[in-house]
PDB file of C-alpha atoms in Angstrom:
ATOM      1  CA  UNK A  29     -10.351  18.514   3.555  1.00 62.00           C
ATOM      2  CA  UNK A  30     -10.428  16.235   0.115  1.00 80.00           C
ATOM      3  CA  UNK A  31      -8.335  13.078   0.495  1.00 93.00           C
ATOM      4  CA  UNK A  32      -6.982  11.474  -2.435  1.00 96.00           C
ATOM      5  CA  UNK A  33      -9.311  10.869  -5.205  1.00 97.00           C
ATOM      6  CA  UNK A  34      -9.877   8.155  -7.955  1.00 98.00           C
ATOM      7  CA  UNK A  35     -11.956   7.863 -10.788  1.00 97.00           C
ATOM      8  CA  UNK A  36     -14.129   6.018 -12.077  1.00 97.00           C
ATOM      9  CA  UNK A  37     -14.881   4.040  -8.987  1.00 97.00           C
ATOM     10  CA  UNK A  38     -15.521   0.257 -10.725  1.00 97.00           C
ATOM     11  CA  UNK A  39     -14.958  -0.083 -14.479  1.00 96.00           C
ATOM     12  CA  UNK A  40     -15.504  -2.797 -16.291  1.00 98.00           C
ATOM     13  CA  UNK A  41     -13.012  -3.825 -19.398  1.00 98.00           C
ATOM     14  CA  UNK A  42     -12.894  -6.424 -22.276  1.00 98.00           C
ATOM     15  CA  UNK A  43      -9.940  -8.337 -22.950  1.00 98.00           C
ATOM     16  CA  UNK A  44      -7.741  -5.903 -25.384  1.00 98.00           C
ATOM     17  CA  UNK A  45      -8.953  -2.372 -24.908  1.00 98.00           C
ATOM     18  CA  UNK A  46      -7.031   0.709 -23.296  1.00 98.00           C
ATOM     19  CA  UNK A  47      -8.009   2.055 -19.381  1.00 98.00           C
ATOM     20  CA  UNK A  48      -7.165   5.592 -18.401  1.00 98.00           C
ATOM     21  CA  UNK A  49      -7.255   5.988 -14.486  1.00 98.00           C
ATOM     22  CA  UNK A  50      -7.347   9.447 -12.571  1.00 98.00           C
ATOM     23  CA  UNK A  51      -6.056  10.441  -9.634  1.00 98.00           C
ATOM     24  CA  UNK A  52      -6.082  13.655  -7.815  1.00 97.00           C
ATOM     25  CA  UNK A  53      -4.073  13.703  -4.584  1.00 95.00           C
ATOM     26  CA  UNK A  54      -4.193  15.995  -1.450  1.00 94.00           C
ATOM     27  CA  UNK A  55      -3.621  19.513  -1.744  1.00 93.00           C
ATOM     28  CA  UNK A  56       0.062  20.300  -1.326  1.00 90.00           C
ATOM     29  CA  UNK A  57       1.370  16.746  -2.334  1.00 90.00           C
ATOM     30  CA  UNK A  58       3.310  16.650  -4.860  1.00 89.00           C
ATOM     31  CA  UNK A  59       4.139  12.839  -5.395  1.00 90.00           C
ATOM     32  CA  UNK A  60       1.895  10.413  -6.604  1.00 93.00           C
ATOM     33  CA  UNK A  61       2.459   6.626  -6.511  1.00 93.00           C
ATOM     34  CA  UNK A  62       0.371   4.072  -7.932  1.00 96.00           C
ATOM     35  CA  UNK A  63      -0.091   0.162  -6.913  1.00 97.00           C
ATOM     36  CA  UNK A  64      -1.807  -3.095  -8.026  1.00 98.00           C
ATOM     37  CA  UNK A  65      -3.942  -5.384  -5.747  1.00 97.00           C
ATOM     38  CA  UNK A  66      -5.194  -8.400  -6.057  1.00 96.00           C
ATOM     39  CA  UNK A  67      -7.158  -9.973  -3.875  1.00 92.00           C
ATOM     40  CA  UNK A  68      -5.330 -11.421  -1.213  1.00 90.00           C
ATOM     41  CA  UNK A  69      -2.325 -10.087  -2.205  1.00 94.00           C
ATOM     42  CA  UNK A  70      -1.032  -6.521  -0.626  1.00 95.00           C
ATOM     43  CA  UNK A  71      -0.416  -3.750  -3.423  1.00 96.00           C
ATOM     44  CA  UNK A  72       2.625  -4.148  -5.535  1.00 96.00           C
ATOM     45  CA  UNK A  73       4.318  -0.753  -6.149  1.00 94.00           C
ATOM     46  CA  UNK A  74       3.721   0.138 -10.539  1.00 96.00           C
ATOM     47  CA  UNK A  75       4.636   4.230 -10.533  1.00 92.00           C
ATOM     48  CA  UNK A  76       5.676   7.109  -8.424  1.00 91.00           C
ATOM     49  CA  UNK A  77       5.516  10.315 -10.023  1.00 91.00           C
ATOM     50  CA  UNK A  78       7.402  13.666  -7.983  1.00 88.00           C
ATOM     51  CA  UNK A  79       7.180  17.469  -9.503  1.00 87.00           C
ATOM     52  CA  UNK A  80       5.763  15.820 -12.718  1.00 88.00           C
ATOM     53  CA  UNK A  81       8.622  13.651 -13.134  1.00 90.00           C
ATOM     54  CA  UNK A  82       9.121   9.538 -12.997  1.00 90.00           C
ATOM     55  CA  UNK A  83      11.116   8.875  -9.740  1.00 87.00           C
ATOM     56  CA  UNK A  84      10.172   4.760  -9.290  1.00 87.00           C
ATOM     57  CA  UNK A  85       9.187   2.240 -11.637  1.00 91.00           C
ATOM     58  CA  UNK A  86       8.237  -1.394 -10.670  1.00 92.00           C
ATOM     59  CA  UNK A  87       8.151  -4.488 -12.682  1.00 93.00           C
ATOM     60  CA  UNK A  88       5.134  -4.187 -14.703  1.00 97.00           C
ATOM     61  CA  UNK A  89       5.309  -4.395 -18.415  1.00 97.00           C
ATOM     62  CA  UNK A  90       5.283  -1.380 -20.686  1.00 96.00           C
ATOM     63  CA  UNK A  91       1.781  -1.764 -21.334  1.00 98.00           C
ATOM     64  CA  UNK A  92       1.657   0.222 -18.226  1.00 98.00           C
ATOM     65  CA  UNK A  93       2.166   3.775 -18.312  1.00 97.00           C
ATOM     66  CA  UNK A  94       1.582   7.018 -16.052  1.00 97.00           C
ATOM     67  CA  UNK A  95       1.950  10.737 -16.249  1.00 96.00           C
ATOM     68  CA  UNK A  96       1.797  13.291 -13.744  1.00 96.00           C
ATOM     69  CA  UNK A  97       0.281  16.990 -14.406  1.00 96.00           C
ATOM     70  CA  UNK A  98       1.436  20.678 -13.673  1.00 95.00           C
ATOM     71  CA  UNK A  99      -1.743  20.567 -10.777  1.00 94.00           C
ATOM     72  CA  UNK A 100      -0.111  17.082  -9.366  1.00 94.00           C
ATOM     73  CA  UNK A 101      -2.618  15.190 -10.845  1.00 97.00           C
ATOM     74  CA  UNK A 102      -2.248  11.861 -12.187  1.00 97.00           C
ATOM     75  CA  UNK A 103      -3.313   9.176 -14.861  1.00 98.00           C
ATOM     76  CA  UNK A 104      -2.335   5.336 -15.067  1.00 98.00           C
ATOM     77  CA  UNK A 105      -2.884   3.906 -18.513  1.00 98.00           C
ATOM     78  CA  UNK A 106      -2.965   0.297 -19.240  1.00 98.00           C
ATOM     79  CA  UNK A 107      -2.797  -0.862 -22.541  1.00 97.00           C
ATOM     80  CA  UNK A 108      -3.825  -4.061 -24.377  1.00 98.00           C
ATOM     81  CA  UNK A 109      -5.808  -5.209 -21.251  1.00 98.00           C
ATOM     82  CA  UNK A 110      -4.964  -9.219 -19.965  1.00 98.00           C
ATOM     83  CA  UNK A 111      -7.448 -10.812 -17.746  1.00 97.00           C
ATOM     84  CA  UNK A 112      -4.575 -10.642 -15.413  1.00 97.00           C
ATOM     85  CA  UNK A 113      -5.094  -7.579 -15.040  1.00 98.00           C
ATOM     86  CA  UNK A 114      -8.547  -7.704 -12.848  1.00 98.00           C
ATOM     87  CA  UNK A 115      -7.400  -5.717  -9.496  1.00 97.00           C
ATOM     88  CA  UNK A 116      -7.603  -3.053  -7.258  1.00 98.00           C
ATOM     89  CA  UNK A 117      -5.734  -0.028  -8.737  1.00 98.00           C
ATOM     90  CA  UNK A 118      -4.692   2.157  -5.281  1.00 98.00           C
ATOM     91  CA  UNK A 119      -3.028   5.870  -6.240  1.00 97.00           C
ATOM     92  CA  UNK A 120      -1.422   7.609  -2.732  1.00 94.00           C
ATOM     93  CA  UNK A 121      -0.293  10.947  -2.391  1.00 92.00           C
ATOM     94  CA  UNK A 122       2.918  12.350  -0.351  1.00 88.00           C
ATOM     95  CA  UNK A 123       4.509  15.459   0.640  1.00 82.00           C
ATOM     96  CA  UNK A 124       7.158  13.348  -0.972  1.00 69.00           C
ATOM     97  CA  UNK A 125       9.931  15.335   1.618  1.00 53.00           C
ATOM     98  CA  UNK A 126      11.328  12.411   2.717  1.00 60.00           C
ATOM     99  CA  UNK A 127      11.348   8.574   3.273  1.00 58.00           C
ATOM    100  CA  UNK A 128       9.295   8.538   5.903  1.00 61.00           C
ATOM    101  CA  UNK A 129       6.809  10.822   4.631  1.00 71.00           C
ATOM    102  CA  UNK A 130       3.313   9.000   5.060  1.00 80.00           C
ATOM    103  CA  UNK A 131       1.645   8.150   1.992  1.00 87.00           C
ATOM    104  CA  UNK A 132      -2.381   8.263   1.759  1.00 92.00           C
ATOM    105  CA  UNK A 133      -4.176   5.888  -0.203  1.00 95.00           C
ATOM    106  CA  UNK A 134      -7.155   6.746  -2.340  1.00 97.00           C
ATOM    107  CA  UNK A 135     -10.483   4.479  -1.727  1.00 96.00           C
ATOM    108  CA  UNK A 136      -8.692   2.681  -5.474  1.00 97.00           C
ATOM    109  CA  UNK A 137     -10.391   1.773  -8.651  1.00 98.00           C
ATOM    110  CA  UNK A 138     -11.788  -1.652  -8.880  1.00 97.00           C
ATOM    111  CA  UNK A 139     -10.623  -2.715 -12.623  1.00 98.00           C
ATOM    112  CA  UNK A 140     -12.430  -6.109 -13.882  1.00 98.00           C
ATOM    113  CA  UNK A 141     -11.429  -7.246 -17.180  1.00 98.00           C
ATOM    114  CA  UNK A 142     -13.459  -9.724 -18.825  1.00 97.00           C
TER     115      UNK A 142
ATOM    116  CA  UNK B  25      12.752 -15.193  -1.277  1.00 74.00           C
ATOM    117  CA  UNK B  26      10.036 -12.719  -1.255  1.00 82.00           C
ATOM    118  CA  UNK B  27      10.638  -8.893  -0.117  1.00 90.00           C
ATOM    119  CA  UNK B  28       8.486  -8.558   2.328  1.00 95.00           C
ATOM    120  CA  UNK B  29       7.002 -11.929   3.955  1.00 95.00           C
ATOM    121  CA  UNK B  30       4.471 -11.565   7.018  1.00 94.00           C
ATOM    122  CA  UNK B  31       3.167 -14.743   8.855  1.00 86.00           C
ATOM    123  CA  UNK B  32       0.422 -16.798   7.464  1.00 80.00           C
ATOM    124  CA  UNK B  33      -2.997 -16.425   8.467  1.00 80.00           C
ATOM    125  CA  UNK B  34      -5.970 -15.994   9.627  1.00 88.00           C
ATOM    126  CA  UNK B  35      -5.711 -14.998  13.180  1.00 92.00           C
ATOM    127  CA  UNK B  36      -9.060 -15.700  15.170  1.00 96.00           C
ATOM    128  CA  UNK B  37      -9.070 -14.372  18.693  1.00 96.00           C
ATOM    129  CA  UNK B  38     -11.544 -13.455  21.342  1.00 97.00           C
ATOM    130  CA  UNK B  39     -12.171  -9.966  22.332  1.00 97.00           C
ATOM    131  CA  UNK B  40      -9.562  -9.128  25.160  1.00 97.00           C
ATOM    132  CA  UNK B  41      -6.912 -11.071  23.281  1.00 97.00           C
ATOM    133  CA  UNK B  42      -3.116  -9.891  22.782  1.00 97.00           C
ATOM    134  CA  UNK B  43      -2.388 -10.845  19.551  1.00 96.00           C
ATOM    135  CA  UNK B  44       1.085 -10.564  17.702  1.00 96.00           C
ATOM    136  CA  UNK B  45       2.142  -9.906  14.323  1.00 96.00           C
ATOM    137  CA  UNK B  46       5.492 -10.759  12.574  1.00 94.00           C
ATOM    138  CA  UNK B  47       7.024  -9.841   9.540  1.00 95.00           C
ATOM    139  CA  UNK B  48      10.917  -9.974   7.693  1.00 96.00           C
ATOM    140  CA  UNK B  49      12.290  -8.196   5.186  1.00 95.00           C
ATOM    141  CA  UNK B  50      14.797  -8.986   2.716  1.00 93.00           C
ATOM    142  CA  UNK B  51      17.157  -5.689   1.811  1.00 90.00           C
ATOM    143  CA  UNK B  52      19.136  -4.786   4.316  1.00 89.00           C
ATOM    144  CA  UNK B  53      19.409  -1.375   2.867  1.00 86.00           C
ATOM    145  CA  UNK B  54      15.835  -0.639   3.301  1.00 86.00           C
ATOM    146  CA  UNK B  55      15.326   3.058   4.930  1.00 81.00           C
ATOM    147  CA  UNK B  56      11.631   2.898   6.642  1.00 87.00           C
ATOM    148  CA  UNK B  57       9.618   0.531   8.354  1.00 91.00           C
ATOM    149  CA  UNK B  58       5.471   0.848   8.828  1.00 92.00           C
ATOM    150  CA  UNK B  59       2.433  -1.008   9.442  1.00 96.00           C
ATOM    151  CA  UNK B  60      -0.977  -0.545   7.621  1.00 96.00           C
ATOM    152  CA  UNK B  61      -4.515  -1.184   8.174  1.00 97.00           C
ATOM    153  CA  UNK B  62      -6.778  -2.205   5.330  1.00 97.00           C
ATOM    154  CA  UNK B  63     -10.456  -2.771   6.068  1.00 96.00           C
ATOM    155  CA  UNK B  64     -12.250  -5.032   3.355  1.00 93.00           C
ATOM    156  CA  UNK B  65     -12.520  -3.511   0.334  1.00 89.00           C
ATOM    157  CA  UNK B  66     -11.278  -0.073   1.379  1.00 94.00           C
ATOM    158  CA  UNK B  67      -7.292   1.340   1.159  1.00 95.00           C
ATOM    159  CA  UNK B  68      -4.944   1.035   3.814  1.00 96.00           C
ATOM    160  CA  UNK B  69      -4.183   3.116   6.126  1.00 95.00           C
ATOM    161  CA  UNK B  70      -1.130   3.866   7.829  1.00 93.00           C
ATOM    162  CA  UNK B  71      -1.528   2.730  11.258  1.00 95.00           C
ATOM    163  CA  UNK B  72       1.956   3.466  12.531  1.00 93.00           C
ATOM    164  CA  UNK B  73       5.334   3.657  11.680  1.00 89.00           C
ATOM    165  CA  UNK B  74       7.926   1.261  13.363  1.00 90.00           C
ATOM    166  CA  UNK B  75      11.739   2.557  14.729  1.00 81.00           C
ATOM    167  CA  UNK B  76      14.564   0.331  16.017  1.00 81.00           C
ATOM    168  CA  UNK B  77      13.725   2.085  19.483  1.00 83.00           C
ATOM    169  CA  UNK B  78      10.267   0.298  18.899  1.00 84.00           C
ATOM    170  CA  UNK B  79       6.845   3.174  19.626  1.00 90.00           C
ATOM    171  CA  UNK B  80       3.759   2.533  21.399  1.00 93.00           C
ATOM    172  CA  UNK B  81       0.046   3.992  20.111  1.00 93.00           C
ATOM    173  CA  UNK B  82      -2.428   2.952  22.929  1.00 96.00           C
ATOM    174  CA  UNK B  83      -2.820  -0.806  22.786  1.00 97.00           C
ATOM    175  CA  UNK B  84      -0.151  -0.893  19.356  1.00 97.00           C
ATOM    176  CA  UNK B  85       3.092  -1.652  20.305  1.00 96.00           C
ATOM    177  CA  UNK B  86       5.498  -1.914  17.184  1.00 96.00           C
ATOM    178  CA  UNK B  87       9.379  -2.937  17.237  1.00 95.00           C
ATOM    179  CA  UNK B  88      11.695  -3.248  14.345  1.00 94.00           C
ATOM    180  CA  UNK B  89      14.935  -5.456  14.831  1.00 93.00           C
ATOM    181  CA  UNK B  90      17.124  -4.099  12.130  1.00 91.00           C
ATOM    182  CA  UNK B  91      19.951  -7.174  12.791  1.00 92.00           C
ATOM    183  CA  UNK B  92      17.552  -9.870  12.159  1.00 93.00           C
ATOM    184  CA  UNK B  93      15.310  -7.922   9.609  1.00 94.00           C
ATOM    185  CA  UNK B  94      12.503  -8.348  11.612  1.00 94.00           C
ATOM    186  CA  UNK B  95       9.736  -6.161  12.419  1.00 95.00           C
ATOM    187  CA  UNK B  96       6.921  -6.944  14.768  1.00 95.00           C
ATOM    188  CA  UNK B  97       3.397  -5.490  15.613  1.00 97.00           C
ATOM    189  CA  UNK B  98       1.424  -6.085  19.295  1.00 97.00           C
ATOM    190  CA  UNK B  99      -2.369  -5.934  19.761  1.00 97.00           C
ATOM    191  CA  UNK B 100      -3.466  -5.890  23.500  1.00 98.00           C
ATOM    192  CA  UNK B 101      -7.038  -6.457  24.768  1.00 98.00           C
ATOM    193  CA  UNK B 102      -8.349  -6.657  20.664  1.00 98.00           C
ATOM    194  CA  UNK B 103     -11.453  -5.057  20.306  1.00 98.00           C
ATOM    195  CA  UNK B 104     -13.983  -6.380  17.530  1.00 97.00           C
ATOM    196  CA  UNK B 105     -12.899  -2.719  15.664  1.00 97.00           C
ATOM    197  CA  UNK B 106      -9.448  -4.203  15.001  1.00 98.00           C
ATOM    198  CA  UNK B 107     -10.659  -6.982  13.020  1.00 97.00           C
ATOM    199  CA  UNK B 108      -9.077  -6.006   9.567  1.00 97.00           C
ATOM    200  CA  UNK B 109      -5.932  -6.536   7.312  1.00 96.00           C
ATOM    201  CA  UNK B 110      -2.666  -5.812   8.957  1.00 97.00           C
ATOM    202  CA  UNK B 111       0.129  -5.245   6.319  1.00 97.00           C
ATOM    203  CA  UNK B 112       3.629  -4.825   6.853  1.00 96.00           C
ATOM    204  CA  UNK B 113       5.365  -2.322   4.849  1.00 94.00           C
ATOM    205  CA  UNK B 114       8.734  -1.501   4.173  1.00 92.00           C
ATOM    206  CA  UNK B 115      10.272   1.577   2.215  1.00 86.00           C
ATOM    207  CA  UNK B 116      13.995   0.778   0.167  1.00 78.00           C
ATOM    208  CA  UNK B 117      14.507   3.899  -0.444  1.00 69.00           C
ATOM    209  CA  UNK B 118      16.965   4.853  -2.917  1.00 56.00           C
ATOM    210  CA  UNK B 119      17.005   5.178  -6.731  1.00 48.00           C
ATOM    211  CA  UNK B 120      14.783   8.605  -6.348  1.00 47.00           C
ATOM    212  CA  UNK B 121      11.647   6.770  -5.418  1.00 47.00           C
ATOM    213  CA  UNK B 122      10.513   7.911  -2.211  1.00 56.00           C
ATOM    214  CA  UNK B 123       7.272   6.664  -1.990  1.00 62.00           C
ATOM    215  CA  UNK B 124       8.023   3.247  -3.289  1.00 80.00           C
ATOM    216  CA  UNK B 125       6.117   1.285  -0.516  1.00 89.00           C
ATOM    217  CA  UNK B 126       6.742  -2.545  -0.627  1.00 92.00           C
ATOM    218  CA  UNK B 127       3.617  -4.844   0.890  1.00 95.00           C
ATOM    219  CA  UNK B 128       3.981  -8.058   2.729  1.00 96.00           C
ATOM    220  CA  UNK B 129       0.437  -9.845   1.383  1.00 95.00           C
ATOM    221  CA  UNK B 130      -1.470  -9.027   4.952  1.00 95.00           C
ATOM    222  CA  UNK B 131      -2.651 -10.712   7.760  1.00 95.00           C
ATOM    223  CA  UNK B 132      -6.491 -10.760   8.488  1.00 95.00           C
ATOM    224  CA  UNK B 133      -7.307 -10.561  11.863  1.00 97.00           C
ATOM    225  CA  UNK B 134     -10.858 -11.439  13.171  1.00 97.00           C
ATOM    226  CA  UNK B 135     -11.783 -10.795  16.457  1.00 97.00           C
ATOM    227  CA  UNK B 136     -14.636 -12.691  17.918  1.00 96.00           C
ATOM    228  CA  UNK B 137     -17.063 -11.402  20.976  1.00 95.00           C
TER     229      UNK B 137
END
C-alpha cells in the first residue's frame, strides 16, 4: 500500500519567489496536516485540512497558505520566500475520526531557500 | 513556557542500557498523549501512544501523569536500532483540529556497542 506522498523531494528557492508543495495522503484519509522542521527543532503544526475544509491553523504568517482537493489531496503554498524559511516541510494523513487517530508522516520536502 | 518541553540531550548509552525519557506539557486541556520516532533525515513515526494507565510495547514502557503534566518514555536493554530521535507529542484537541500534533524539539539517543 502507498503511504503518504510528497513532491518534489528537495527544491531549491531564491529569496522572494512562490513554492507550491504536494501532498497525496493514504487512501481513505481524509485529513491532511502540514508541519515545519527545522533542524533540531521537532515540526511545528502550519495546516490541517478535513473533507476539504480548514479545521487548524498555527502561527505562521499569511504568506502561508494550503488547500485541500475533492481526491484529499493537498498543496502548501508559501509566498514571498524568507531565508527563514529553509526546513523540512512534513504533510501526514489521518482517518481524522478522532483525537487519537494516528497520523502518518510523509518522507517531507526538504525546502532550501537561498 | 514552551508547550511541549522534553529533557535536554544527547543521551549516549551502551547497548543493554535502560534509558529514560521525560517530557511536560503545558495545557491542561490537552486530549492525547504519544511518542514518535524520527530517524535522521526521515519522518517520524508514531512509536506509541501513552494513557494515564501507562502501556507497554516489548522493551517501551510509556506512562502519562495527567496531575503533574508529565509524560514519560522507558527503553530497556537499548539495542544499537533504537538510536534515533525520540519526540514527545501531545494533541490539544479542540477548536476542530484533530490532527493538530504539538512537538517537544526531540531527544537523540545514541546507543553505543
Amino acid at each position: 500500500d502507498a503511504g503518504v506522498t510528497q513532491s518534489p523531494t528537495h527544491l531549491i528557492k531564491t529569496r522572494g519567489q512562490h513554492v507550491t508543495l504536494r501532498c497525496s495522503p493514504i487512501s481513505g484519509h481524509k485529513s491532511v496536516s502540514w508541519y515545519q522542521q527545522v533542524l533540531g527543532q521537532g515540526p511545528q503544526f502550519i495546516f490541517q485540512y478535513y473533507e476539504k475544509e480548514e479545521r487548524g491553523r498555527g502561527n505562521f504568517p499569511d504568506r502561508f497558505s494550503a488547500r485541500q482537493f475533492p481526491n484529499y489531496s493537498s498543496e502548501l503554498n508559501v509566498n514571498a520566500l524568507l531565508l527563514g524559511d529553509s526546513a523540512l516541510y512534513l504533510c501526514a494523513s489521518s482517518l481524522g475520526g478522532g483525537l487519537e487517530t494516528e497520523a502518518f508522516f510523509g518522507q517531507g520536502t526538504r525546502l532550501t531557500v537561498v | 513556557r514552551k508547550e511541549v518541553e522534553q529533557d535536554p540531550g544527547p543521551f549516549n548509552v551502551p547497548e543493554g542500557a535502560t534509558v529514560a525519557f521525560n517530557c511536560t506539557y503545558s495545557n491542561s486541556a490537552s486530549q492525547s498523549f504519544f511518542w514518535y520516532r524520527q530517524d535522521c533525515r526521515k519522518e517520524p513515526k508514531l512509536l506509541m501512544s501513552v494513557y494515564s494507565s501507562g502501556n507497554e510495547d516489548g522493551r517501551f514502557t510509556a506512562q502519562l501523569n495527567r496531575a503533574s503534566q508529565y509524560i514519560s518514555l522507558l527503553i530497556r536493554d537499548s539495542k544499537l536500532s533504537d538510536s534515533a530521535t525520540y519526540l514527545c507529542v501531545v494533541n490539544p484537541g479542540g477548536g476542530g483540529a484533530n490532527s493538530k500534533l504539538t512537538f517537544g524539539k526531540g531527544i537523540t539517543l545514541s546507543v553505543r556497542p
